mmCIF file of C-alpha atoms in Angstrom:
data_model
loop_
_atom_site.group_PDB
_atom_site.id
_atom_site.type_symbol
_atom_site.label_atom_id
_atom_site.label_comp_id
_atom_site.label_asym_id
_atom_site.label_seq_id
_atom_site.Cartn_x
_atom_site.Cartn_y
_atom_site.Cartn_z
ATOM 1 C CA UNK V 1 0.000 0.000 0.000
ATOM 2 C CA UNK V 2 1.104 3.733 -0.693
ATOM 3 C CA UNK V 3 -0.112 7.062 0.266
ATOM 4 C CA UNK V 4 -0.544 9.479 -2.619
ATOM 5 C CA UNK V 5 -2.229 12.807 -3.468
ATOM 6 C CA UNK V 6 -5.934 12.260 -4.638
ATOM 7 C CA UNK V 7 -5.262 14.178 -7.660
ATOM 8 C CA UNK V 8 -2.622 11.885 -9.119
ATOM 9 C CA UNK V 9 -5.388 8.974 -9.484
ATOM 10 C CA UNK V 10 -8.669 10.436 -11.004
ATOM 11 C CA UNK V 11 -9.215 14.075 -10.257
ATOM 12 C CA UNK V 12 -9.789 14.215 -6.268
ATOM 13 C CA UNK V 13 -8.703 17.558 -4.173
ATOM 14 C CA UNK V 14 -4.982 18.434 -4.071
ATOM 15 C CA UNK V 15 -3.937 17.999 -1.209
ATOM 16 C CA UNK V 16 -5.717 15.071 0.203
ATOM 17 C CA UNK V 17 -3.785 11.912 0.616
ATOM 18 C CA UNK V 18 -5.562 8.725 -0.307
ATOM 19 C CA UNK V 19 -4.306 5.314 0.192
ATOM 20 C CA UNK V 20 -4.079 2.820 -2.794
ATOM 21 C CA UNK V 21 -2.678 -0.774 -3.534
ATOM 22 C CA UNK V 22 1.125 0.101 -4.803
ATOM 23 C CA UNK V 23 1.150 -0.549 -9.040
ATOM 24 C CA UNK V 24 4.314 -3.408 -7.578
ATOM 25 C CA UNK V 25 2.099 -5.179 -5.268
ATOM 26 C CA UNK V 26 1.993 -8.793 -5.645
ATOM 27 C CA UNK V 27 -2.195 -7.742 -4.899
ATOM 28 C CA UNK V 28 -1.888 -5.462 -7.926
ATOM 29 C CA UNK V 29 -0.471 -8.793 -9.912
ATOM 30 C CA UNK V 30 -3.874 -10.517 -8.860
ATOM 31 C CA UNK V 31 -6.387 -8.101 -10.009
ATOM 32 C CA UNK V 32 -6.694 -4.582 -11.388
ATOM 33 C CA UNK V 33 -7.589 -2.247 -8.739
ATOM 34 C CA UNK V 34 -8.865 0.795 -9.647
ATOM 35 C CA UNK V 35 -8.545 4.397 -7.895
ATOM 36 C CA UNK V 36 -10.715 6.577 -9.404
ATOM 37 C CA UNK V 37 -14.540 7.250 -9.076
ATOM 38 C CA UNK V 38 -14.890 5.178 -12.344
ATOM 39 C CA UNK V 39 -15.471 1.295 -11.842
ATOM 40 C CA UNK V 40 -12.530 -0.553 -13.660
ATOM 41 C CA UNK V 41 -14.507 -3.957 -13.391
ATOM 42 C CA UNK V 42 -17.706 -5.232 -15.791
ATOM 43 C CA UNK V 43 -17.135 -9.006 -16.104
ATOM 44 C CA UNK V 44 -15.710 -10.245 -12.663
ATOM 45 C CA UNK V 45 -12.296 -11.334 -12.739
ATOM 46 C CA UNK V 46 -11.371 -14.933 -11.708
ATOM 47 C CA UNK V 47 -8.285 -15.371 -10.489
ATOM 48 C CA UNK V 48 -6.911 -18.586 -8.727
ATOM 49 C CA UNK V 49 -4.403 -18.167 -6.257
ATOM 50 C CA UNK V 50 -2.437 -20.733 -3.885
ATOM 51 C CA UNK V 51 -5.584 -21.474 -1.799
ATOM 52 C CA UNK V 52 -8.542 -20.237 -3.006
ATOM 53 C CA UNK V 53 -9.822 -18.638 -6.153
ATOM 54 C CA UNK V 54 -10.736 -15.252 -6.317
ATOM 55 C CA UNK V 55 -13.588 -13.638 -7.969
ATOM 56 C CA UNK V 56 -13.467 -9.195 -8.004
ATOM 57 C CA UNK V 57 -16.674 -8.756 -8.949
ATOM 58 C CA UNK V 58 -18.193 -4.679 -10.186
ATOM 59 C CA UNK V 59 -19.215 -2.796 -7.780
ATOM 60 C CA UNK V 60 -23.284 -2.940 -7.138
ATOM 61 C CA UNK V 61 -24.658 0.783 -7.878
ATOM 62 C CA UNK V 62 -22.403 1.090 -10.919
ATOM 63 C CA UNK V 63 -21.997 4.171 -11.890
ATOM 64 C CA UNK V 64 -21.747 3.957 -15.258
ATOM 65 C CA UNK V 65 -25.898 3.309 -16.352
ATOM 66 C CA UNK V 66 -28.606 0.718 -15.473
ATOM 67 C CA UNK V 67 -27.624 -1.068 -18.569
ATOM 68 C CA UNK V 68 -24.471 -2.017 -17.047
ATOM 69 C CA UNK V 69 -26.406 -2.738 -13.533
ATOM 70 C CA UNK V 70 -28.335 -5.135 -15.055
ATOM 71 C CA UNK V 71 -24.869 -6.869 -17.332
ATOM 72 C CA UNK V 72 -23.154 -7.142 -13.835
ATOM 73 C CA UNK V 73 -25.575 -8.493 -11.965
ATOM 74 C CA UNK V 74 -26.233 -11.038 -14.758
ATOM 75 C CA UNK V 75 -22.447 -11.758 -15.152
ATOM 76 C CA UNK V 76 -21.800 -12.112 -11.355
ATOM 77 C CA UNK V 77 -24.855 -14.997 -10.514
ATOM 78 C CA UNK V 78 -23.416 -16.746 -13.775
ATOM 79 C CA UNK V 79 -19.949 -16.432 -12.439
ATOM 80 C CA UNK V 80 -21.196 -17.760 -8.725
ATOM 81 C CA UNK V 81 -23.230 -20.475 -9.927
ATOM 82 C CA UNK V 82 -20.394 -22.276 -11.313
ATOM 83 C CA UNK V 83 -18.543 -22.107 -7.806
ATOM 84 C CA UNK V 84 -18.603 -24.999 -5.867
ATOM 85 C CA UNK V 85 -18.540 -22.949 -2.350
ATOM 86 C CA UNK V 86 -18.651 -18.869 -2.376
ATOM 87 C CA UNK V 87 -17.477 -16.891 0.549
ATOM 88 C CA UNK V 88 -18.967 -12.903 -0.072
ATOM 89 C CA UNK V 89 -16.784 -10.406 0.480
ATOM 90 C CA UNK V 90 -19.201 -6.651 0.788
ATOM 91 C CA UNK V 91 -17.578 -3.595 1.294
ATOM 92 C CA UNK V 92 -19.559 -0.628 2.465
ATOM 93 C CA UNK V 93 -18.436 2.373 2.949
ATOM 94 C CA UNK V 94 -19.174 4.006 6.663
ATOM 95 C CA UNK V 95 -20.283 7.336 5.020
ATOM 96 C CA UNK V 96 -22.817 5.616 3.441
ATOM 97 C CA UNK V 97 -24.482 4.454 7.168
ATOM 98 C CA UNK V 98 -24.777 7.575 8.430
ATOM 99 C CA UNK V 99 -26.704 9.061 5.055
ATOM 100 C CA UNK V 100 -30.583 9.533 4.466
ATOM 101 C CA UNK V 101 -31.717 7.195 7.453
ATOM 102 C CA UNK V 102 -30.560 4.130 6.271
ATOM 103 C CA UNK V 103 -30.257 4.584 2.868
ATOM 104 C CA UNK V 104 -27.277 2.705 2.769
ATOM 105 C CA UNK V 105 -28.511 -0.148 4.632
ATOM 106 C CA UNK V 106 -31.491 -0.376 3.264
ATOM 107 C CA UNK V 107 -29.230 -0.370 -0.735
ATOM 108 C CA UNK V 108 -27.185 -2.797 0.916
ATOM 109 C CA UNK V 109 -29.719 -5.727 1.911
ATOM 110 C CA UNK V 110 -31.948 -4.877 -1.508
ATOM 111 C CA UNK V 111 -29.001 -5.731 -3.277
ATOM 112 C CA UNK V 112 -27.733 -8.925 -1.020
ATOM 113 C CA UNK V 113 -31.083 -9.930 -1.506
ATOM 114 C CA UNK V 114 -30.976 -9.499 -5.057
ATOM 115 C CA UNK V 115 -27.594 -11.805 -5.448
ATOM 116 C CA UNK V 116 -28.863 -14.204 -2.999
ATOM 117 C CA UNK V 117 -32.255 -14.787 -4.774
ATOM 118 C CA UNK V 118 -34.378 -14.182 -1.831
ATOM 119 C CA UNK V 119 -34.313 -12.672 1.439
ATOM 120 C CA UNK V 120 -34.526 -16.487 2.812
ATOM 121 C CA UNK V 121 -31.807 -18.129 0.872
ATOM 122 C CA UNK V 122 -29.761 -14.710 2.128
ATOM 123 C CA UNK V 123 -30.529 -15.656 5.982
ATOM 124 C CA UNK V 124 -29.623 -19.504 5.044
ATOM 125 C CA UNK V 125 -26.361 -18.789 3.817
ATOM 126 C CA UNK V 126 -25.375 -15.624 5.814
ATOM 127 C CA UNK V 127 -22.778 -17.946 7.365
ATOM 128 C CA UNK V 128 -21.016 -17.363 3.957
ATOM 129 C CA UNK V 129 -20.595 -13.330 4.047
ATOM 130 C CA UNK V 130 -18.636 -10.912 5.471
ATOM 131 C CA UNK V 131 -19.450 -7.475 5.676
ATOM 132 C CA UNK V 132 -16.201 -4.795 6.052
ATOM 133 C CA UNK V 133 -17.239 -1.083 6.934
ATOM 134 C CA UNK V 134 -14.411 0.914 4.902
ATOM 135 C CA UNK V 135 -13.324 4.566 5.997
ATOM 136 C CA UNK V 136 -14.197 4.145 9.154
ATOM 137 C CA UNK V 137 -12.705 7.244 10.969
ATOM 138 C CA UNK V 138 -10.279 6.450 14.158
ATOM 139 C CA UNK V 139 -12.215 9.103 16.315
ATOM 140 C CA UNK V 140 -16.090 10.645 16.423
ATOM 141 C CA UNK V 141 -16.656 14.360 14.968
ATOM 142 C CA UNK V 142 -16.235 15.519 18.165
ATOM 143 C CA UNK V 143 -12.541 13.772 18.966
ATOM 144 C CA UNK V 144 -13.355 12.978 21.853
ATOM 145 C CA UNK V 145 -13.934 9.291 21.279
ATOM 146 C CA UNK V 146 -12.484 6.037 19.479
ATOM 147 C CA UNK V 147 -15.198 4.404 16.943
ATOM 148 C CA UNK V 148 -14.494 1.127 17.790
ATOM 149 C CA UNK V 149 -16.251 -1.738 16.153
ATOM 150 C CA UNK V 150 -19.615 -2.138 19.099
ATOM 151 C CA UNK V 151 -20.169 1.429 18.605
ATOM 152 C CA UNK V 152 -21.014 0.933 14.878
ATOM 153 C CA UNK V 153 -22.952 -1.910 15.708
ATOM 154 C CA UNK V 154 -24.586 0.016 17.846
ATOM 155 C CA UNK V 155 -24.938 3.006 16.187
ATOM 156 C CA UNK V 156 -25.799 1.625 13.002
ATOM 157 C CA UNK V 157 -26.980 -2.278 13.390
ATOM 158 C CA UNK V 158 -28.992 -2.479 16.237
ATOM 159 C CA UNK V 159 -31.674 0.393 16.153
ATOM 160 C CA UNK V 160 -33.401 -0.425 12.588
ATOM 161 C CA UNK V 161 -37.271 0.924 13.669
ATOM 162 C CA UNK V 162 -36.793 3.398 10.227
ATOM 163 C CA UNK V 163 -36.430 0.069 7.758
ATOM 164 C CA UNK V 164 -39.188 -2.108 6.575
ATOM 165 C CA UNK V 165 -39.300 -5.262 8.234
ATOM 166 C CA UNK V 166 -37.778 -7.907 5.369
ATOM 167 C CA UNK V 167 -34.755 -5.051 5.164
ATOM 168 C CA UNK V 168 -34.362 -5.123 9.221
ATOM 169 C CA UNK V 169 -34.056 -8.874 9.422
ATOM 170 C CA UNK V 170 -31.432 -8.890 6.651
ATOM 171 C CA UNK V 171 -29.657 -6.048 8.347
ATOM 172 C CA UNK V 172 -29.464 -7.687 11.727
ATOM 173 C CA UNK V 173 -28.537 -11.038 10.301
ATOM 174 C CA UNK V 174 -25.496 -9.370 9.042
ATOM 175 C CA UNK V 175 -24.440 -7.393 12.144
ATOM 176 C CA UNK V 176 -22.349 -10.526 13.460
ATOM 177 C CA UNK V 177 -20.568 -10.205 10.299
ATOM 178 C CA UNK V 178 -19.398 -6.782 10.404
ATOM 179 C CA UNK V 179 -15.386 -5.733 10.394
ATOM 180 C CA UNK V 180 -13.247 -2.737 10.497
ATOM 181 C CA UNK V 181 -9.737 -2.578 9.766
ATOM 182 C CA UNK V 182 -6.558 -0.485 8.994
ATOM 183 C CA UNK V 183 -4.461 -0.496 5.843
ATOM 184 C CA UNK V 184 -2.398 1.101 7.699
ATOM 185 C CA UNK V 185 -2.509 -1.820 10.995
ATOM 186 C CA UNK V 186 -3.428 1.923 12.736
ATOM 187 C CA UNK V 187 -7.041 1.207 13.368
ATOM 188 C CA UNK V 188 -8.272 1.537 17.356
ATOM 189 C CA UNK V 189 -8.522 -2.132 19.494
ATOM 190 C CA UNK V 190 -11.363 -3.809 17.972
ATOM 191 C CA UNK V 191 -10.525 -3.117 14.466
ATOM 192 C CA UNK V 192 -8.489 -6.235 12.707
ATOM 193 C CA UNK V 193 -4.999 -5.770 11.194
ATOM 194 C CA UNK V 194 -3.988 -6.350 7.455
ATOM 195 C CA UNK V 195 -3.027 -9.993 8.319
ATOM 196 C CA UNK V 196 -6.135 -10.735 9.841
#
């Protein structure tokens, strides 16, 4: 990993560091990574490595059109079908908890539920994901105190009264799930490290 100024990789502030997977990385070998706004992934990418094989998959809420919505979704259930296990990986960034009520969680299990099928065949195999928060600041607004890993659970998992009821289950089902961590191995003591 590297820290670099935003404006070097896609047109973000000068000034603003942003942390990115180095272009020498033997995780830059595995898969193109982008670091702009712009998705760099249509058709996931399967990649086997020396335990597992590894499917980056476009991001859901494409930016690029519902006509490429609708090709990734298609591509990735092809892609999965053919797997004889899956373990989901979902990223979510933390600004997106804290907008429009629950916007983000409410996006999050319509499109979980989407991939899955159903909202039951998502609670049967919920075993199978893992949901990482991502820019997750070290310390509230305020500075006066560590976010630490309950807190967003707290904050964010447990009090759900604003969703409808199918979204809430989903939602809560996944709150076991949840993870923070550091590029950096900075994070506070409840976030995991890069090795774990």
């Amino acid at each position: 990993l590297e820290r670099v100024d935003s404006e070097h990789i896609g047109g973000g502030k000068k000034g603003k560091k942003v942390i990115r997977v180095a272009p020498n990385s033997p995780i830059a070998a595995l898969m193109k990574i982008g670091h702009s706004k712009k998705s760099q992934t249509f058709v996931p990418e399967v990649v086997e490595g020396i335990e597992f094989v590894y499917c980056d998959c476009p991001g859901f809420r494409d930016n690029r059109g519902a006509e490429i919505n609708v090709g990734n979704a298609v591509n990735i259930k092809t892609t999965v079908s053919y797997a004889r296990s899956t373990k989901v990986l979902v990223l979510l960034n933390y600004d997106s908890l804290r907008a429009d009520r629950g916007r983000g969680l409410r996006e999050l299990a319509d499109i979980l539920v989407s991939l899955f099928g159903s909202a039951e065949n998502l609670l049967k195999h919920r075993g199978s994901i893992a949901l990482g928060i991502s820019r997750v600041p070290k310390m509230d607004e305020g500075g006066d105190d560590p976010i630490e890993l309950e807190r967003v659970r707290a904050d964010h998992f447990a009090e759900l009264a604003d969703l409808p009821p199918g979204c809430r289950e989903v939602v809560q089902a996944l709150a076991p799930t949840i993870f923070i961590f550091s590029p950096y191995d900075n994070g506070n003591d409840s976030w995991l490290t890069r090795d774990q």
